[in-house]
Coordinates of C-alpha atoms in Angstrom, one line a residue:
Chain A
M281 CA 0.0 0.0 0.0
S282 CA 1.5 3.3 -1.0
G283 CA 0.5 6.7 0.3
R284 CA 1.5 10.2 0.9
I285 CA 1.5 11.8 4.3
Y286 CA 2.5 15.4 5.1
L287 CA 4.9 14.5 8.0
Y288 CA 7.4 17.3 8.0
P289 CA 6.2 20.9 8.6
L290 CA 8.2 23.7 7.0
I291 CA 9.6 24.9 10.3
I292 CA 11.0 21.4 11.1
R293 CA 12.4 21.1 7.5
L294 CA 14.1 24.4 7.7
W295 CA 15.6 23.4 11.1
H296 CA 16.7 20.1 9.7
G297 CA 18.4 21.7 6.8
C298 CA 20.3 24.2 8.9
N299 CA 21.1 21.5 11.5
A300 CA 22.5 19.3 8.7
L301 CA 24.7 22.0 7.3
L302 CA 26.0 23.1 10.7
I303 CA 26.7 19.5 11.8
L304 CA 28.6 18.8 8.5
T305 CA 30.6 22.0 9.0
L306 CA 31.4 21.1 12.6
I307 CA 32.4 17.6 11.8
F308 CA 34.8 18.8 9.0
T309 CA 36.3 21.6 11.1
G310 CA 36.3 19.5 14.2
A311 CA 38.1 16.6 12.6
S312 CA 40.6 19.2 11.1
L313 CA 41.3 20.4 14.7
Q314 CA 41.4 17.0 16.4
Y315 CA 43.7 15.5 13.8
S316 CA 45.7 18.6 12.9
N317 CA 48.9 18.0 11.1
L318 CA 51.7 20.4 10.1
E319 CA 52.5 18.6 6.9
Y320 CA 49.0 17.6 5.8
P321 CA 46.5 20.1 7.2
L322 CA 42.9 19.3 6.3
M323 CA 42.2 23.0 6.8
R324 CA 44.1 26.0 8.2
F325 CA 44.0 25.7 12.0
D326 CA 43.0 29.2 12.9
L327 CA 40.4 29.3 10.2
A328 CA 39.0 25.9 11.4
V329 CA 38.9 27.3 15.0
S330 CA 36.9 30.4 13.9
I331 CA 34.5 28.5 11.7
H332 CA 34.0 25.8 14.3
N333 CA 33.2 28.4 17.0
V334 CA 30.7 30.2 14.9
A335 CA 29.0 27.0 13.7
G336 CA 28.9 25.8 17.3
I337 CA 27.2 29.0 18.4
L338 CA 24.7 28.7 15.5
L339 CA 24.1 25.1 16.4
T340 CA 23.1 26.1 19.9
L341 CA 20.6 28.5 18.4
T342 CA 19.2 25.9 16.0
Y343 CA 19.0 23.5 18.9
I344 CA 16.8 25.9 20.8
W345 CA 14.8 26.4 17.6
F346 CA 14.4 22.6 17.5
I347 CA 13.1 22.4 21.0
I348 CA 10.7 25.3 20.7
S349 CA 9.4 24.3 17.2
N350 CA 9.0 20.7 18.3
I351 CA 6.8 21.7 21.2
Y352 CA 4.9 24.3 19.1
T353 CA 4.2 21.8 16.2
K354 CA 3.5 18.9 18.7
N355 CA 6.3 17.1 16.8
V356 CA 7.7 16.3 20.3
V357 CA 5.3 13.4 20.7
H358 CA 7.3 11.4 18.2
Y359 CA 10.3 11.6 20.6
Y360 CA 8.4 10.1 23.6
L361 CA 10.2 6.9 24.5
H362 CA 7.9 4.2 25.9
I363 CA 10.3 2.0 27.8
K364 CA 7.9 -1.0 28.1
G365 CA 8.5 -3.3 25.3
L366 CA 11.2 -1.0 23.8
F367 CA 13.8 -3.7 23.4
N368 CA 11.4 -6.1 21.6
R369 CA 10.2 -3.3 19.3
I370 CA 13.8 -2.3 18.4
T371 CA 14.8 -6.0 17.9
T372 CA 11.8 -6.5 15.6
Q373 CA 12.8 -3.5 13.6
L374 CA 16.4 -4.6 13.4
I375 CA 15.4 -8.1 12.2
Y376 CA 13.3 -6.4 9.5
Y377 CA 16.4 -4.4 8.4
T378 CA 18.7 -7.3 8.4
W379 CA 16.4 -10.1 7.2
G380 CA 12.8 -9.2 6.6
M381 CA 13.3 -6.5 3.9
F382 CA 15.3 -9.0 1.9
T383 CA 12.7 -11.7 2.1
G384 CA 9.7 -9.5 1.0
K385 CA 8.3 -8.8 4.5
T386 CA 6.5 -5.6 5.1
S387 CA 7.8 -3.0 7.6
P388 CA 6.6 -4.1 11.1
F389 CA 6.0 -0.5 12.1
P390 CA 4.7 1.3 9.0
I391 CA 5.0 5.1 9.0
T392 CA 1.8 7.0 9.9
A393 CA 1.0 10.5 11.0
E394 CA 0.8 9.2 14.5
N395 CA 3.9 7.1 14.3
K396 CA 6.4 9.1 12.3
F397 CA 9.4 7.1 13.4
N398 CA 9.9 3.4 13.7
P399 CA 11.2 2.2 17.1
L400 CA 14.8 2.1 16.0
Q401 CA 14.6 5.6 14.6
R402 CA 12.7 6.9 17.7
F403 CA 15.4 5.4 20.0
T404 CA 18.4 6.7 18.0
Y405 CA 16.8 10.1 17.4
V406 CA 16.1 10.5 21.1
L407 CA 19.7 9.6 21.9
A408 CA 21.1 12.0 19.2
M409 CA 18.8 14.9 20.0
Y410 CA 18.3 14.7 23.7
V411 CA 21.6 13.1 24.9
F412 CA 24.5 13.5 22.3
L413 CA 23.6 17.0 21.1
P414 CA 23.0 18.7 24.5
V415 CA 26.2 17.2 25.9
L416 CA 28.1 18.2 22.8
I417 CA 26.8 21.7 22.9
L418 CA 27.4 22.2 26.6
S419 CA 30.9 20.7 26.5
G420 CA 31.6 22.9 23.4
W421 CA 30.6 26.0 25.3
G422 CA 32.9 24.8 28.1
L423 CA 35.8 24.6 25.7
L424 CA 34.9 28.0 24.1
F425 CA 35.0 29.6 27.6
P426 CA 37.4 27.5 29.6
G427 CA 36.9 29.8 32.6
I428 CA 33.4 28.5 33.2
V429 CA 34.4 24.9 33.4
I430 CA 34.8 23.4 36.9
H431 CA 38.5 23.4 37.7
N432 CA 38.8 19.9 39.1
I433 CA 36.6 16.8 38.7
F434 CA 37.8 13.6 40.3
G435 CA 41.4 14.8 40.3
L436 CA 41.4 15.6 36.6
G437 CA 40.9 19.0 35.1
G438 CA 37.4 20.0 34.1
I439 CA 38.7 21.0 30.7
F440 CA 40.0 17.4 30.3
W441 CA 36.5 16.0 30.9
A442 CA 34.9 18.7 28.6
D443 CA 37.3 17.8 25.9
L444 CA 36.8 14.0 26.3
L445 CA 33.0 14.4 26.3
H446 CA 33.1 16.7 23.3
V447 CA 35.2 14.3 21.3
V448 CA 33.3 11.2 22.2
M449 CA 29.9 12.9 21.5
A450 CA 31.2 14.3 18.3
F451 CA 32.2 10.9 17.2
L452 CA 28.8 9.4 18.1
V453 CA 27.0 12.2 16.2
S454 CA 29.3 11.5 13.2
A455 CA 28.5 7.8 13.4
F456 CA 24.8 8.6 13.7
L457 CA 24.9 10.9 10.7
I458 CA 26.5 8.2 8.5
I459 CA 24.0 5.6 9.5
H460 CA 21.1 8.1 9.4
V461 CA 21.9 9.1 5.8
Y462 CA 22.3 5.5 4.7
F463 CA 18.9 4.5 6.3
C464 CA 17.3 7.3 4.4
T465 CA 18.0 5.5 1.2
I466 CA 15.8 2.6 2.4
G467 CA 12.5 4.2 1.3
A468 CA 9.9 3.7 -1.4
T469 CA 12.8 4.7 -3.7
F470 CA 16.4 5.4 -3.2
Y471 CA 16.1 9.1 -2.9
I472 CA 12.4 9.6 -1.9
N473 CA 13.2 10.2 1.8
F474 CA 15.6 13.0 0.9
K475 CA 12.9 14.6 -1.2
S476 CA 10.5 14.3 1.8
M477 CA 12.8 16.6 3.8
I478 CA 12.4 19.2 1.0
D479 CA 8.7 19.1 0.3
G480 CA 7.5 17.6 3.6
W481 CA 5.6 14.7 2.1
H482 CA 6.5 11.2 3.2
V483 CA 5.8 8.5 0.5
S484 CA 5.4 4.9 1.6
K485 CA 5.5 1.8 -0.5
Chain B
M18 CA 77.4 72.6 77.0
S19 CA 78.0 71.2 73.5
S20 CA 80.7 68.9 74.8
I21 CA 78.2 67.5 77.3
L22 CA 75.7 67.0 74.5
S23 CA 78.2 65.2 72.3
K24 CA 79.2 63.0 75.2
I25 CA 75.5 62.0 75.7
K26 CA 74.8 61.8 72.0
K27 CA 77.4 59.3 71.0
P28 CA 76.4 56.4 73.3
F29 CA 72.7 57.3 72.5
L30 CA 73.3 57.1 68.8
L31 CA 75.3 53.9 69.2
S32 CA 72.6 52.3 71.2
I33 CA 70.1 53.2 68.4
L34 CA 72.4 51.7 65.9
I35 CA 72.8 48.5 67.9
I36 CA 69.0 48.2 68.4
S37 CA 68.4 48.7 64.7
V38 CA 70.9 46.0 63.9
L39 CA 69.3 43.7 66.4
V40 CA 65.9 44.4 64.9
A41 CA 67.2 43.8 61.4
A42 CA 69.0 40.6 62.5
G43 CA 65.8 39.3 64.1
E44 CA 63.9 39.6 60.8
L45 CA 64.8 36.1 59.8
K46 CA 62.8 33.9 62.2
D47 CA 64.5 31.1 64.0
G48 CA 64.3 27.9 62.1
Q49 CA 63.2 29.6 58.9
F50 CA 64.7 28.0 55.8
P51 CA 66.0 24.9 57.7
D52 CA 67.7 23.5 54.7
V53 CA 70.2 26.4 54.7
D54 CA 73.2 26.1 57.0
E55 CA 72.8 28.3 60.1
S56 CA 76.4 29.6 59.7
V57 CA 75.6 30.8 56.2
K58 CA 72.5 32.7 57.4
I59 CA 74.5 34.2 60.3
D60 CA 77.3 35.3 58.1
N61 CA 75.0 36.7 55.4
Q62 CA 73.0 38.6 57.9
E63 CA 75.9 41.0 58.2
C64 CA 75.2 42.1 54.6
L65 CA 71.5 41.6 54.6
K66 CA 70.9 43.8 57.6
C67 CA 71.3 46.6 55.2
H68 CA 70.9 45.0 51.7
S69 CA 67.6 43.4 52.5
K70 CA 66.0 46.8 53.0
S71 CA 65.0 49.8 51.0
K72 CA 66.6 52.1 53.7
Y73 CA 69.6 51.4 55.9
T74 CA 70.9 53.1 58.9
F75 CA 74.6 53.7 59.9
E76 CA 76.6 55.9 62.1
N77 CA 78.5 58.5 60.2
T78 CA 81.8 58.8 62.0
M79 CA 82.6 62.1 60.4
T80 CA 79.4 63.8 61.5
E81 CA 78.8 61.5 64.5
K82 CA 75.2 61.2 63.4
V83 CA 73.1 58.2 62.7
E84 CA 72.1 58.5 59.1
R85 CA 69.4 56.8 57.2
H86 CA 69.8 56.3 53.5
R87 CA 68.0 54.7 50.6
M88 CA 69.3 51.5 49.3
C89 CA 69.5 51.4 45.5
S90 CA 67.0 48.7 44.4
E91 CA 69.7 46.9 42.4
H92 CA 71.6 46.3 45.6
Q93 CA 68.7 44.9 47.5
V94 CA 68.4 41.2 48.2
N95 CA 65.2 39.7 49.5
P96 CA 66.2 37.0 52.0
E97 CA 62.8 35.3 51.5
E98 CA 63.6 34.8 47.9
Y99 CA 67.4 34.2 48.3
Y100 CA 67.0 31.4 50.8
V101 CA 64.8 29.4 48.4
S102 CA 66.8 30.2 45.3
N103 CA 69.4 28.0 43.6
H104 CA 72.2 29.8 45.4
K105 CA 70.7 29.7 48.8
S106 CA 73.6 27.8 50.3
F107 CA 76.1 30.5 49.3
R108 CA 77.7 33.1 51.5
C109 CA 77.6 36.6 50.0
T110 CA 81.4 36.5 50.1
D111 CA 81.5 33.4 47.9
C112 CA 80.8 35.7 45.0
H113 CA 81.5 39.1 46.4
S114 CA 84.8 40.3 47.8
E115 CA 85.4 39.8 51.5
E116 CA 86.4 43.5 51.5
Y117 CA 82.6 44.2 51.5
L118 CA 82.6 43.1 55.1
N119 CA 84.1 46.5 56.0
F120 CA 81.8 49.5 56.1
P121 CA 81.8 51.9 54.5
H122 CA 82.7 49.8 51.5
S123 CA 85.8 50.9 49.7
G124 CA 85.2 52.8 46.5
E125 CA 87.7 50.7 44.7
L126 CA 85.4 47.6 45.1
R127 CA 83.2 49.1 42.4
M128 CA 86.1 48.5 40.0
E129 CA 86.2 44.8 40.9
P130 CA 84.9 42.7 38.0
K131 CA 81.7 40.9 39.0
S132 CA 81.5 37.2 38.8
T133 CA 79.7 35.8 35.8
C134 CA 77.6 32.7 35.6
M135 CA 80.1 30.9 33.5
D136 CA 82.8 31.5 36.1
C137 CA 81.2 28.7 38.1
H138 CA 79.0 26.9 35.6
G139 CA 81.3 26.8 32.6
G140 CA 83.7 23.9 32.1
D141 CA 82.7 22.1 35.3
E142 CA 82.0 18.4 35.2
N143 CA 79.3 18.8 37.8
Y144 CA 77.3 21.0 35.4
A145 CA 78.2 19.1 32.2
K146 CA 74.7 17.7 31.8
F147 CA 73.2 21.2 31.7
N148 CA 75.6 22.2 28.9
F149 CA 76.1 25.7 30.0
E150 CA 78.6 26.3 27.2
E151 CA 75.8 25.7 24.7
I152 CA 73.4 27.8 26.6
D153 CA 76.0 30.6 26.6
R154 CA 76.4 30.1 22.8
E155 CA 72.6 30.1 22.2
F156 CA 72.3 33.2 24.4
G157 CA 75.0 34.9 22.4
E158 CA 72.9 34.4 19.2
S159 CA 69.7 35.5 20.9
V160 CA 68.0 38.8 20.1
H161 CA 68.6 40.0 23.6
S162 CA 72.3 39.6 23.3
N163 CA 72.6 40.9 19.7
S164 CA 70.6 44.0 20.5
F165 CA 72.1 44.9 23.8
S166 CA 75.5 43.2 23.8
E167 CA 77.2 43.5 27.2
D168 CA 74.4 45.3 28.8
F169 CA 72.3 42.2 28.7
S170 CA 73.7 39.4 30.8
C171 CA 72.3 36.2 32.2
W172 CA 71.3 38.1 35.3
M173 CA 68.7 40.2 33.5
C174 CA 66.5 37.1 33.5
H175 CA 68.2 34.9 36.1
D176 CA 68.8 37.1 39.1
P177 CA 71.4 35.1 41.0
H178 CA 69.9 36.3 44.3
S179 CA 66.4 34.9 43.6
Y180 CA 66.4 32.6 40.5
K181 CA 65.3 29.1 41.2
I182 CA 64.9 26.2 38.8
N183 CA 61.3 25.3 38.2
A184 CA 60.8 23.2 35.1
R185 CA 62.8 20.2 36.3
T186 CA 61.6 20.3 39.9
T187 CA 58.0 21.5 40.0
E188 CA 55.1 19.2 39.3
N189 CA 52.6 22.0 38.8
I190 CA 52.9 23.1 35.2
K191 CA 50.9 26.3 35.9
E192 CA 53.4 27.3 38.5
I193 CA 56.3 26.8 36.1
I194 CA 54.5 28.9 33.4
A195 CA 53.6 31.7 35.8
Y196 CA 57.2 31.9 37.2
D197 CA 58.9 31.7 33.8
N198 CA 56.6 34.2 32.2
S199 CA 57.1 36.6 35.1
I200 CA 60.7 36.8 34.2
C201 CA 59.9 38.0 30.7
L202 CA 57.2 40.3 31.9
S203 CA 59.4 41.9 34.5
C204 CA 60.8 43.9 31.5
H205 CA 58.2 43.5 28.8
A206 CA 55.4 44.7 31.1
N207 CA 57.5 47.2 33.0
L208 CA 58.4 50.3 31.1
D209 CA 60.9 51.5 33.7
K210 CA 63.0 48.3 33.6
Y211 CA 62.5 47.9 29.8
Q212 CA 63.9 51.4 29.2
L213 CA 67.0 50.7 31.2
L214 CA 68.2 49.0 28.1
T215 CA 66.5 50.7 25.2
D216 CA 64.7 53.8 24.1
N217 CA 62.3 51.8 22.1
I218 CA 58.6 52.0 23.0
N219 CA 57.8 49.0 25.1
P220 CA 55.5 46.9 23.0
N221 CA 52.2 46.0 24.7
V222 CA 52.2 42.2 24.9
V223 CA 48.4 42.1 25.0
T224 CA 47.9 44.1 21.8
S225 CA 50.9 42.5 20.0
H226 CA 49.3 39.1 20.7
D227 CA 45.8 40.2 19.6
W228 CA 45.9 37.5 16.9
L229 CA 46.0 34.7 19.5
P230 CA 42.6 33.1 20.1
N231 CA 41.8 32.7 23.8
Q232 CA 44.7 34.9 24.6
K233 CA 44.2 34.7 28.4
V234 CA 44.2 30.9 28.3
H235 CA 47.3 30.8 26.1
F236 CA 49.2 33.2 28.4
S237 CA 48.4 31.1 31.5
S238 CA 49.0 27.7 29.7
V239 CA 52.3 28.2 27.9
R240 CA 55.5 30.1 28.5
C241 CA 56.6 33.0 26.3
I242 CA 59.7 30.9 25.4
E243 CA 57.6 28.2 23.8
C244 CA 57.1 30.4 20.7
H245 CA 59.9 32.8 21.1
T246 CA 62.9 30.5 21.2
E247 CA 64.6 28.2 18.7
V248 CA 64.3 24.7 20.2
T249 CA 67.2 22.4 20.0
N250 CA 68.0 19.1 21.7
D251 CA 71.4 20.2 23.0
V252 CA 70.1 22.1 26.0
L253 CA 67.3 21.5 28.5
V254 CA 65.7 24.9 28.0
A255 CA 66.2 26.8 24.8
H256 CA 68.0 30.2 25.2
K257 CA 68.1 31.5 21.7
I258 CA 65.4 34.1 21.8
R259 CA 64.4 34.8 18.2
P260 CA 63.5 38.1 16.7
K261 CA 59.7 38.9 16.7
A262 CA 59.3 38.0 13.0
Q263 CA 60.7 34.5 13.6
A264 CA 58.4 33.7 16.5
V265 CA 56.1 30.6 16.1
K266 CA 52.8 31.8 14.7
K267 CA 51.5 28.6 13.1
C268 CA 48.9 27.1 15.5
V269 CA 49.7 23.6 14.3
E270 CA 53.2 23.7 15.6
C271 CA 51.7 23.3 19.1
H272 CA 48.3 22.0 18.1
S273 CA 49.3 18.7 16.6
Q274 CA 50.5 15.3 17.6
N275 CA 54.1 16.3 17.2
S276 CA 53.5 19.4 19.3
I277 CA 56.6 21.5 20.0
L278 CA 55.3 21.6 23.6
M279 CA 56.6 18.1 23.9
T280 CA 60.1 19.3 23.4
T281 CA 59.7 22.4 25.6
L282 CA 57.1 22.9 28.3
Y283 CA 56.3 19.2 28.8
K284 CA 59.8 17.9 28.1
F285 CA 60.6 16.8 31.6
R286 CA 57.3 15.1 32.2
A287 CA 57.0 13.5 28.8
K288 CA 60.4 12.2 27.8
E289 CA 60.1 8.9 29.6
E290 CA 56.6 8.4 28.4
R291 CA 56.6 9.6 24.9
S292 CA 55.4 6.5 23.1
K293 CA 52.5 5.5 20.9
L294 CA 50.2 6.5 23.7
G295 CA 51.0 10.0 22.7
F296 CA 50.8 13.4 24.3
F297 CA 47.6 12.8 26.2
N298 CA 48.9 9.9 28.3
G299 CA 52.5 10.9 28.5
A300 CA 52.4 14.5 29.4
I301 CA 49.5 16.4 30.4
L302 CA 47.0 14.0 31.8
G303 CA 44.3 15.9 33.5
D304 CA 46.0 19.3 33.8
T305 CA 44.9 20.9 30.6
F306 CA 44.3 20.1 27.0
V307 CA 45.7 21.2 23.7
I308 CA 43.4 20.8 20.8
G309 CA 45.1 18.6 18.2
A310 CA 47.8 17.4 20.6
N311 CA 45.6 15.6 23.1
R312 CA 44.9 12.3 21.5
N313 CA 43.9 9.3 23.4
Y314 CA 45.3 6.2 21.8
Y315 CA 42.6 3.9 23.0
L316 CA 39.8 6.3 22.0
N317 CA 41.3 6.5 18.6
V318 CA 41.4 2.7 18.2
I319 CA 37.9 2.4 19.4
S320 CA 36.6 5.1 17.0
I321 CA 38.4 3.6 14.1
V322 CA 37.0 0.1 14.8
F323 CA 33.5 1.5 15.3
M324 CA 33.6 3.4 12.1
M325 CA 34.9 0.4 10.2
L326 CA 32.1 -1.7 11.6
A327 CA 29.5 1.0 10.6
F328 CA 30.9 1.3 7.1
G329 CA 31.4 -2.5 6.8
G330 CA 27.7 -3.1 7.9
I331 CA 26.5 -0.5 5.4
A332 CA 28.6 -2.1 2.6
I333 CA 27.2 -5.6 3.3
H334 CA 23.6 -4.2 3.5
V335 CA 24.1 -2.4 0.2
L336 CA 25.5 -5.5 -1.4
L337 CA 22.5 -7.6 -0.2
R338 CA 20.1 -5.0 -1.5
I339 CA 21.7 -5.1 -4.9
I340 CA 21.8 -8.9 -5.0
I341 CA 18.2 -9.3 -3.8
K342 CA 16.9 -6.7 -6.3
K343 CA 18.5 -8.8 -9.1

């Protein structure tokens, strides 16, 4: 059964576009800083610092935008995580991705206006948006203004923890982005989910 | 009448002098600086009773008056600093003529050549590992030496009455940085001292380092010499201060895995641990962080494995999709 549902309001699409651009910029400049090399610079260090700082501040603003627009459009209901049966639902979805979709099975959790994300999406989006990103943003502000970071935590410098958290979260967000983009190709057609984020209409098989 | 007064005045003035000497001698508390030999402290007190103060008192035998004069700041020694410095175990007369024990000091003593650092530190096996000869050579090529020649000696930065080694002995990196930078700033942030050597306008270190992001953090996290010296492996601390135009300005020279900080600021902590575990584990664990230089070996391995798994999983999935579609 194929159908079209208007799932992504303009405000969410605009946020998604800005968020994607900023995250890509931050990953590129961040990797350039983390793996800086005198002989093989990915990007000029001071330029990477400036762009990373500006993009980080803008990401904070878009995150606030995300939170507000999510509440305003009631999109936030799709991020509620029901713990009961969560593991089973995620496993079912994983089995579909690794076996079912190759054996002609239909999606166990078809996309509807009430159920915008499948359980695996819902779980990873909650992790990305409500755990990884806030920690990434807060640790980033800590590194931007080292004076605000607690001086000593468990015998180690606060800056050390901020750096560690920032790098780990950045890595997780990068990994999320790669898998997220790939999973978007598993739609009615290869590119249809990318189109959805432009016109707002989700098309199911 | 006047002879009576003079008879009274002399013992009175002498008693004042004795009291003032006793007060001065009592300034060093008993048991203070226990690692300095008591005999050294007692002997040095003869000099320090005047030379530790901004004003000193003496009896002028010509006028028979007790006079109070200002002590030139260059001739003042702070005992609190001296007895924790490198030369704390020295008697004043180890470096200065014993003739100075007579007061008033003979005018001829001014003609006596002063000891230089190399008089003791040069060509001595005890100091061979510090390679003072190379330090002297590097200093000779430094911008300080080239610009000011004889006027600029080791003592401009390493006051023999207060200088103490930090980098090799102090655990706290921040303390090393603050101490070493205070040496540079004693001239470069002090117009009076700066203009003892030059008529140049003292450059404002804050504005001249405007280009440096997070300037305050840099100033408290690295020493001036990290960027302003030419680093070699021959000496423990580089002494060839380079001209401004040759200072390190490329961020990556510090902010990379082969950070020059490993051969300068963190040299003493890092040298025994500089291995594949890198800067993070070897040198600055917990104290601070340097973007691009702090790399955790284990975290790197985990991230590479994780990324390979992600890309591998995607590749297999893509392959299956292609095969099934056929």
